[in-house]
C-alpha positions as a Markdown table, in Angstrom:
| # | Residue | x | y | z |
|---|---|---|---|---|
| 1 | Met | -9.1 | -24.4 | 0.9 |
| 2 | Leu | -11.9 | -23.6 | 3.4 |
| 3 | Leu | -9.4 | -23.1 | 6.3 |
| 4 | Thr | -7.3 | -20.9 | 4.1 |
| 5 | Ile | -10.3 | -18.7 | 3.3 |
| 6 | Ile | -11.2 | -18.5 | 7.0 |
| 7 | Tyr | -7.7 | -17.6 | 8.0 |
| 8 | Leu | -7.4 | -14.9 | 5.3 |
| 9 | Phe | -10.8 | -13.5 | 6.3 |
| 10 | Leu | -9.7 | -13.2 | 10.0 |
| 11 | Phe | -6.3 | -11.8 | 9.0 |
| 12 | Gly | -8.1 | -9.3 | 6.7 |
| 13 | Leu | -10.2 | -8.1 | 9.7 |
| 14 | Ile | -6.9 | -7.2 | 11.5 |
| 15 | Val | -5.4 | -5.5 | 8.4 |
| 16 | Gly | -8.7 | -3.6 | 8.0 |
| 17 | Ser | -8.3 | -2.3 | 11.5 |
| 18 | Phe | -4.9 | -0.9 | 10.6 |
| 19 | Leu | -6.2 | 0.5 | 7.4 |
| 20 | Asn | -8.8 | 2.5 | 9.4 |
| 21 | Val | -5.9 | 4.1 | 11.3 |
| 22 | Ala | -4.0 | 4.9 | 8.1 |
| 23 | Ile | -7.1 | 6.4 | 6.4 |
| 24 | Leu | -7.8 | 8.7 | 9.4 |
| 25 | Arg | -4.2 | 9.8 | 10.0 |
| 26 | Tyr | -2.6 | 9.9 | 6.5 |
| 27 | Asn | -1.5 | 13.5 | 5.7 |
| 28 | Thr | -2.7 | 14.8 | 9.0 |
| 29 | Gly | 0.7 | 15.0 | 10.7 |
| 30 | Arg | -0.1 | 12.2 | 13.1 |
| 31 | Ser | 2.1 | 9.1 | 13.3 |
| 32 | Leu | 0.7 | 5.7 | 12.3 |
| 33 | Ala | 2.4 | 4.3 | 15.4 |
| 34 | Gly | 0.5 | 6.2 | 18.0 |
| 35 | Arg | -2.2 | 4.6 | 20.2 |
| 36 | Ser | -5.8 | 4.7 | 19.1 |
| 37 | Gly | -8.2 | 6.8 | 21.1 |
| 38 | Cys | -11.7 | 8.2 | 21.1 |
| 39 | Phe | -12.0 | 11.4 | 19.0 |
| 40 | Ser | -14.4 | 13.0 | 21.5 |
| 41 | Cys | -13.0 | 12.2 | 24.9 |
| 42 | Arg | -9.4 | 11.3 | 23.9 |
| 43 | His | -9.5 | 8.1 | 26.0 |
| 44 | Gln | -6.8 | 5.7 | 24.8 |
| 45 | Leu | -8.4 | 2.4 | 23.8 |
| 46 | Gly | -7.6 | -0.9 | 25.5 |
| 47 | Trp | -7.3 | -4.2 | 23.6 |
| 48 | Thr | -10.9 | -5.1 | 24.4 |
| 49 | Glu | -12.0 | -2.0 | 22.5 |
| 50 | Leu | -9.9 | -2.8 | 19.5 |
| 51 | Val | -11.1 | -6.2 | 18.5 |
| 52 | Pro | -12.2 | -5.9 | 14.8 |
| 53 | Val | -16.0 | -5.7 | 14.3 |
| 54 | Ile | -16.8 | -7.4 | 17.7 |
| 55 | Ser | -15.8 | -4.4 | 19.8 |
| 56 | Phe | -17.9 | -2.1 | 17.7 |
| 57 | Leu | -21.0 | -4.3 | 18.0 |
| 58 | Gly | -20.4 | -5.1 | 21.7 |
| 59 | Gln | -20.3 | -1.4 | 22.5 |
| 60 | Gly | -23.4 | -0.6 | 20.4 |
| 61 | Gly | -21.3 | 1.6 | 18.1 |
| 62 | Arg | -20.5 | 4.0 | 20.9 |
| 63 | Cys | -17.5 | 4.9 | 23.0 |
| 64 | Arg | -17.5 | 3.0 | 26.3 |
| 65 | His | -16.4 | 6.1 | 28.2 |
| 66 | Cys | -18.2 | 9.1 | 26.8 |
| 67 | Gly | -21.0 | 7.5 | 24.8 |
| 68 | Ser | -20.2 | 9.3 | 21.6 |
| 69 | Lys | -21.0 | 7.6 | 18.3 |
| 70 | Ile | -18.3 | 5.6 | 16.6 |
| 71 | Ser | -18.2 | 5.8 | 12.8 |
| 72 | Trp | -19.5 | 2.8 | 10.8 |
| 73 | Gln | -16.4 | 3.2 | 8.7 |
| 74 | Tyr | -14.5 | 1.1 | 11.2 |
| 75 | Pro | -16.5 | -2.2 | 11.0 |
| 76 | Leu | -17.2 | -1.8 | 7.3 |
| 77 | Val | -13.6 | -1.4 | 6.4 |
| 78 | Glu | -12.6 | -4.3 | 8.5 |
| 79 | Leu | -15.3 | -6.5 | 7.0 |
| 80 | Ser | -14.6 | -5.4 | 3.5 |
| 81 | Thr | -10.9 | -6.2 | 3.9 |
| 82 | Gly | -11.7 | -9.6 | 5.4 |
| 83 | Ile | -14.1 | -10.4 | 2.5 |
| 84 | Leu | -11.6 | -9.3 | -0.2 |
| 85 | Phe | -8.8 | -11.3 | 1.4 |
| 86 | Ala | -11.1 | -14.3 | 1.5 |
| 87 | Leu | -12.1 | -13.8 | -2.1 |
| 88 | Ser | -8.4 | -13.6 | -3.1 |
| 89 | Ala | -7.9 | -17.0 | -1.4 |
| 90 | Trp | -10.9 | -18.4 | -3.1 |
| 91 | Lys | -9.9 | -17.1 | -6.5 |
| 92 | Phe | -6.2 | -18.0 | -6.5 |
| 93 | Tyr | -5.9 | -21.0 | -4.2 |
| 94 | Pro | -3.6 | -23.0 | -4.0 |
| 95 | Tyr | -1.1 | -20.4 | -5.4 |
| 96 | Phe | -0.2 | -18.8 | -2.1 |
| 97 | Gly | 2.2 | -16.2 | -3.6 |
| 98 | Thr | -0.6 | -15.0 | -5.9 |
| 99 | Val | -3.0 | -14.9 | -2.9 |
| 100 | Ala | -0.6 | -12.9 | -0.8 |
| 101 | Phe | 0.1 | -10.5 | -3.7 |
| 102 | Tyr | -3.6 | -9.8 | -4.3 |
| 103 | Cys | -4.2 | -9.4 | -0.6 |
| 104 | Val | -1.7 | -6.5 | -0.6 |
| 105 | Leu | -3.3 | -5.1 | -3.8 |
| 106 | Met | -6.8 | -5.3 | -2.1 |
| 107 | Ala | -5.5 | -3.5 | 1.0 |
| 108 | Val | -4.2 | -0.6 | -1.1 |
| 109 | Leu | -7.4 | -0.4 | -3.1 |
| 110 | Ile | -9.5 | -0.2 | 0.1 |
| 111 | Phe | -7.3 | 2.5 | 1.4 |
| 112 | Ile | -7.7 | 4.5 | -1.8 |
| 113 | Val | -11.5 | 4.1 | -2.0 |
| 114 | Val | -12.3 | 4.9 | 1.7 |
| 115 | His | -9.8 | 7.8 | 1.8 |
| 116 | Asp | -11.5 | 9.2 | -1.2 |
| 117 | Leu | -14.9 | 8.9 | 0.3 |
| 118 | Arg | -13.8 | 10.5 | 3.6 |
| 119 | His | -11.4 | 13.2 | 2.3 |
| 120 | Gln | -12.7 | 13.7 | -1.3 |
| 121 | Ile | -9.2 | 13.1 | -2.7 |
| 122 | Ile | -7.2 | 10.1 | -4.0 |
| 123 | Ala | -3.9 | 9.9 | -2.2 |
| 124 | Asn | -1.0 | 10.2 | -4.8 |
| 125 | Glu | 1.3 | 7.7 | -3.0 |
| 126 | Ala | -1.4 | 5.0 | -2.8 |
| 127 | Ala | -2.5 | 5.6 | -6.4 |
| 128 | Tyr | 1.1 | 5.2 | -7.7 |
| 129 | Leu | 1.6 | 2.1 | -5.5 |
| 130 | Leu | -1.5 | 0.5 | -6.9 |
| 131 | Ile | -0.4 | 1.3 | -10.5 |
| 132 | Gly | 3.0 | -0.4 | -9.7 |
| 133 | Leu | 1.3 | -3.4 | -8.3 |
| 134 | Ala | -1.1 | -3.6 | -11.2 |
| 135 | Ile | 1.8 | -3.5 | -13.8 |
| 136 | Ile | 3.8 | -6.3 | -12.2 |
| 137 | Ser | 0.7 | -8.4 | -11.3 |
| 138 | Pro | 1.3 | -10.9 | -14.1 |
| 139 | Val | 4.6 | -11.9 | -12.5 |
| 140 | Phe | 2.6 | -13.3 | -9.6 |
| 141 | Arg | -0.1 | -15.0 | -11.6 |
| 142 | Pro | 0.0 | -18.8 | -12.2 |
| 143 | Ser | 1.1 | -19.7 | -15.6 |
| 144 | Asp | -2.4 | -21.1 | -16.6 |
| 145 | Leu | -3.8 | -17.6 | -16.2 |
| 146 | Leu | -1.3 | -16.0 | -18.5 |
| 147 | Pro | -1.4 | -15.6 | -22.3 |
| 148 | Ala | 0.9 | -17.5 | -24.6 |
| 149 | Gly | 3.7 | -15.0 | -24.2 |
| 150 | Gly | 3.8 | -15.4 | -20.5 |
| 151 | Ala | 4.3 | -12.6 | -18.0 |
| 152 | Pro | 6.0 | -10.2 | -20.4 |
| 153 | Ala | 3.2 | -10.4 | -22.9 |
| 154 | Ala | 0.6 | -9.9 | -20.1 |
| 155 | Ile | 2.5 | -6.9 | -18.8 |
| 156 | Leu | 2.5 | -5.3 | -22.2 |
| 157 | Tyr | -1.2 | -6.1 | -22.7 |
| 158 | Gly | -1.9 | -4.5 | -19.3 |
| 159 | Leu | 0.1 | -1.4 | -20.1 |
| 160 | Leu | -2.0 | -1.0 | -23.3 |
| 161 | Gly | -5.2 | -1.2 | -21.2 |
| 162 | Gly | -3.8 | 1.2 | -18.7 |
| 163 | Phe | -2.8 | 3.9 | -21.2 |
| 164 | Ile | -6.1 | 3.6 | -23.1 |
| 165 | Leu | -8.1 | 4.0 | -19.9 |
| 166 | Phe | -5.9 | 6.7 | -18.6 |
| 167 | Ala | -6.3 | 8.7 | -21.9 |
| 168 | Val | -10.1 | 8.4 | -21.6 |
| 169 | Phe | -10.3 | 9.6 | -18.0 |
| 170 | Phe | -7.6 | 12.2 | -18.6 |
| 171 | Ala | -9.7 | 13.7 | -21.4 |
| 172 | Leu | -12.8 | 13.7 | -19.2 |
| 173 | Trp | -10.8 | 15.5 | -16.5 |
| 174 | Phe | -9.1 | 17.9 | -18.8 |
| 175 | Phe | -12.0 | 19.1 | -21.0 |
| 176 | Ser | -14.4 | 19.4 | -18.0 |
| 177 | Arg | -11.7 | 21.2 | -16.0 |
| 178 | Gly | -12.3 | 18.7 | -13.2 |
| 179 | Arg | -16.1 | 18.9 | -13.1 |
| 180 | Trp | -16.8 | 15.5 | -14.5 |
| 181 | Met | -13.9 | 13.6 | -13.2 |
| 182 | Gly | -10.8 | 14.1 | -11.0 |
| 183 | Phe | -7.2 | 13.6 | -12.1 |
| 184 | Gly | -6.9 | 11.0 | -9.3 |
| 185 | Asp | -9.6 | 9.0 | -11.1 |
| 186 | Ala | -7.5 | 8.9 | -14.2 |
| 187 | Lys | -4.6 | 7.4 | -12.1 |
| 188 | Leu | -6.9 | 4.8 | -10.7 |
| 189 | Ala | -8.2 | 4.0 | -14.2 |
| 190 | Phe | -4.6 | 3.4 | -15.3 |
| 191 | Ala | -4.2 | 0.8 | -12.5 |
| 192 | Leu | -7.5 | -0.8 | -13.4 |
| 193 | Gly | -6.5 | -1.0 | -17.1 |
| 194 | Ala | -3.1 | -2.4 | -16.3 |
| 195 | Leu | -4.6 | -5.1 | -14.0 |
| 196 | Leu | -7.4 | -6.2 | -16.3 |
| 197 | Gly | -6.2 | -5.4 | -19.8 |
| 198 | Pro | -8.3 | -3.5 | -22.4 |
| 199 | Lys | -11.2 | -5.9 | -22.6 |
| 200 | Gly | -11.6 | -6.5 | -18.8 |
| 201 | Ser | -11.1 | -2.8 | -18.0 |
| 202 | Ala | -13.7 | -1.8 | -20.6 |
| 203 | Asp | -16.2 | -4.1 | -18.9 |
| 204 | Ala | -15.3 | -2.8 | -15.5 |
| 205 | Val | -15.7 | 0.9 | -16.5 |
| 206 | Val | -19.1 | 0.3 | -18.1 |
| 207 | Val | -20.2 | -1.4 | -14.8 |
| 208 | Ala | -18.7 | 1.5 | -12.8 |
| 209 | Phe | -20.7 | 4.1 | -14.8 |
| 210 | Trp | -23.9 | 2.0 | -14.4 |
| 211 | Leu | -23.4 | 1.7 | -10.7 |
| 212 | Gly | -22.5 | 5.4 | -10.4 |
| 213 | Ala | -25.7 | 6.4 | -12.3 |
| 214 | Leu | -27.9 | 4.1 | -10.1 |
| 215 | Val | -26.4 | 5.4 | -6.8 |
| 216 | Gly | -26.6 | 9.0 | -8.0 |
| 217 | Leu | -30.2 | 8.7 | -9.0 |
| 218 | Gly | -31.0 | 6.9 | -5.7 |
| 219 | Leu | -29.4 | 9.7 | -3.7 |
| 220 | Ile | -31.3 | 12.4 | -5.6 |
| 221 | Ala | -34.5 | 10.5 | -5.0 |
| 222 | Leu | -33.8 | 10.1 | -1.3 |
| 223 | Ser | -33.1 | 13.8 | -1.1 |
| 224 | Lys | -36.5 | 14.6 | -2.5 |
| 225 | Ile | -38.5 | 12.5 | -0.1 |
| 226 | Arg | -38.7 | 12.3 | 3.7 |
| 227 | Val | -35.8 | 9.9 | 3.9 |
| 228 | Gly | -33.7 | 12.6 | 2.5 |
| 229 | Lys | -33.9 | 14.5 | 5.8 |
| 230 | Ser | -31.6 | 11.9 | 7.4 |
| 231 | Leu | -28.9 | 12.5 | 4.7 |
| 232 | His | -25.8 | 14.6 | 5.7 |
| 233 | Arg | -26.4 | 16.6 | 2.5 |
| 234 | Arg | -28.9 | 17.1 | -0.2 |
| 235 | Tyr | -28.1 | 15.8 | -3.7 |
| 236 | Ser | -29.0 | 17.1 | -7.1 |
| 237 | Ile | -27.9 | 16.3 | -10.7 |
| 238 | Lys | -25.0 | 18.7 | -10.2 |
| 239 | Ser | -23.8 | 17.1 | -6.9 |
| 240 | Glu | -20.3 | 15.6 | -6.9 |
| 241 | Val | -20.0 | 12.0 | -5.8 |
| 242 | Pro | -16.6 | 10.2 | -5.6 |
| 243 | Phe | -16.1 | 7.9 | -8.6 |
| 244 | Ala | -13.3 | 5.7 | -7.1 |
| 245 | Pro | -15.8 | 3.4 | -5.3 |
| 246 | Phe | -17.6 | 2.6 | -8.5 |
| 247 | Leu | -14.3 | 2.0 | -10.4 |
| 248 | Ala | -13.2 | -0.3 | -7.6 |
| 249 | Ala | -16.6 | -2.2 | -7.7 |
| 250 | Gly | -16.3 | -2.7 | -11.5 |
| 251 | Leu | -12.7 | -4.0 | -11.0 |
| 252 | Leu | -13.7 | -6.4 | -8.3 |
| 253 | Leu | -16.7 | -7.8 | -10.2 |
| 254 | Asn | -14.5 | -8.5 | -13.2 |
| 255 | Leu | -11.5 | -9.7 | -11.4 |
| 256 | Phe | -13.2 | -12.2 | -9.0 |
| 257 | Phe | -16.4 | -13.1 | -10.9 |
| 258 | Gly | -15.4 | -12.4 | -14.5 |
| 259 | Leu | -18.4 | -10.1 | -15.0 |
| 260 | Ser | -18.5 | -9.2 | -18.7 |
| 261 | Val | -21.1 | -6.8 | -20.2 |
| 262 | Leu | -19.5 | -6.0 | -23.6 |
| 263 | Ala | -19.8 | -8.3 | -26.6 |
| 264 | Phe | -16.3 | -7.7 | -28.2 |
């Protein structure tokens, strides 16, 4: 089991490197197949500059040729992907088909979250892909993790959770005219509900709102003290913060660690 976790972590680092390329190039007109290069000096990167995490640390977070800063997004996405792949192996070992399925699902989730953080929008294609994966996820679960009715019953239970959660987030989006929540968040909520079912998704959403409130208050506090000068922008109670990362955090905490905060 330990070797599987290590292998999946290392493989996740590589997949995370590709996800960085996809996040940066998606909907920009650039091909995913092109060579990676420095955004400042346009130098094409060699293989020694493309080793996940290690190249970033070895170069001190700067381009070797022009010295411009490299975004922390690169190593963080690579590490996050590696960790989530390792957690998938830890959670679902020795069901290798299940592990592979959840690794794919984690990669799509990371793309959605980081793309939303960077571009302030949830990519439609990725959201629909995640919804599809969430709906069929019971097919890839081991039988001992399924209800009495098997995969069909689990799919119906997941669809119920998805529609309930989508309705709630759709209402927040519709009645606030997009000020409280984006329509993309409603799509992500559907995927979360389909994956976790009504009870698990309710727990995940409560955790997401708690985390969102804590981070929002923290950003406002930092904006009001000296540390706030180092922030890219100043935050207030009216500032918009992407909610997808908090939904993803709630999902992951429930999926991998069974975090439950509601009594019913």
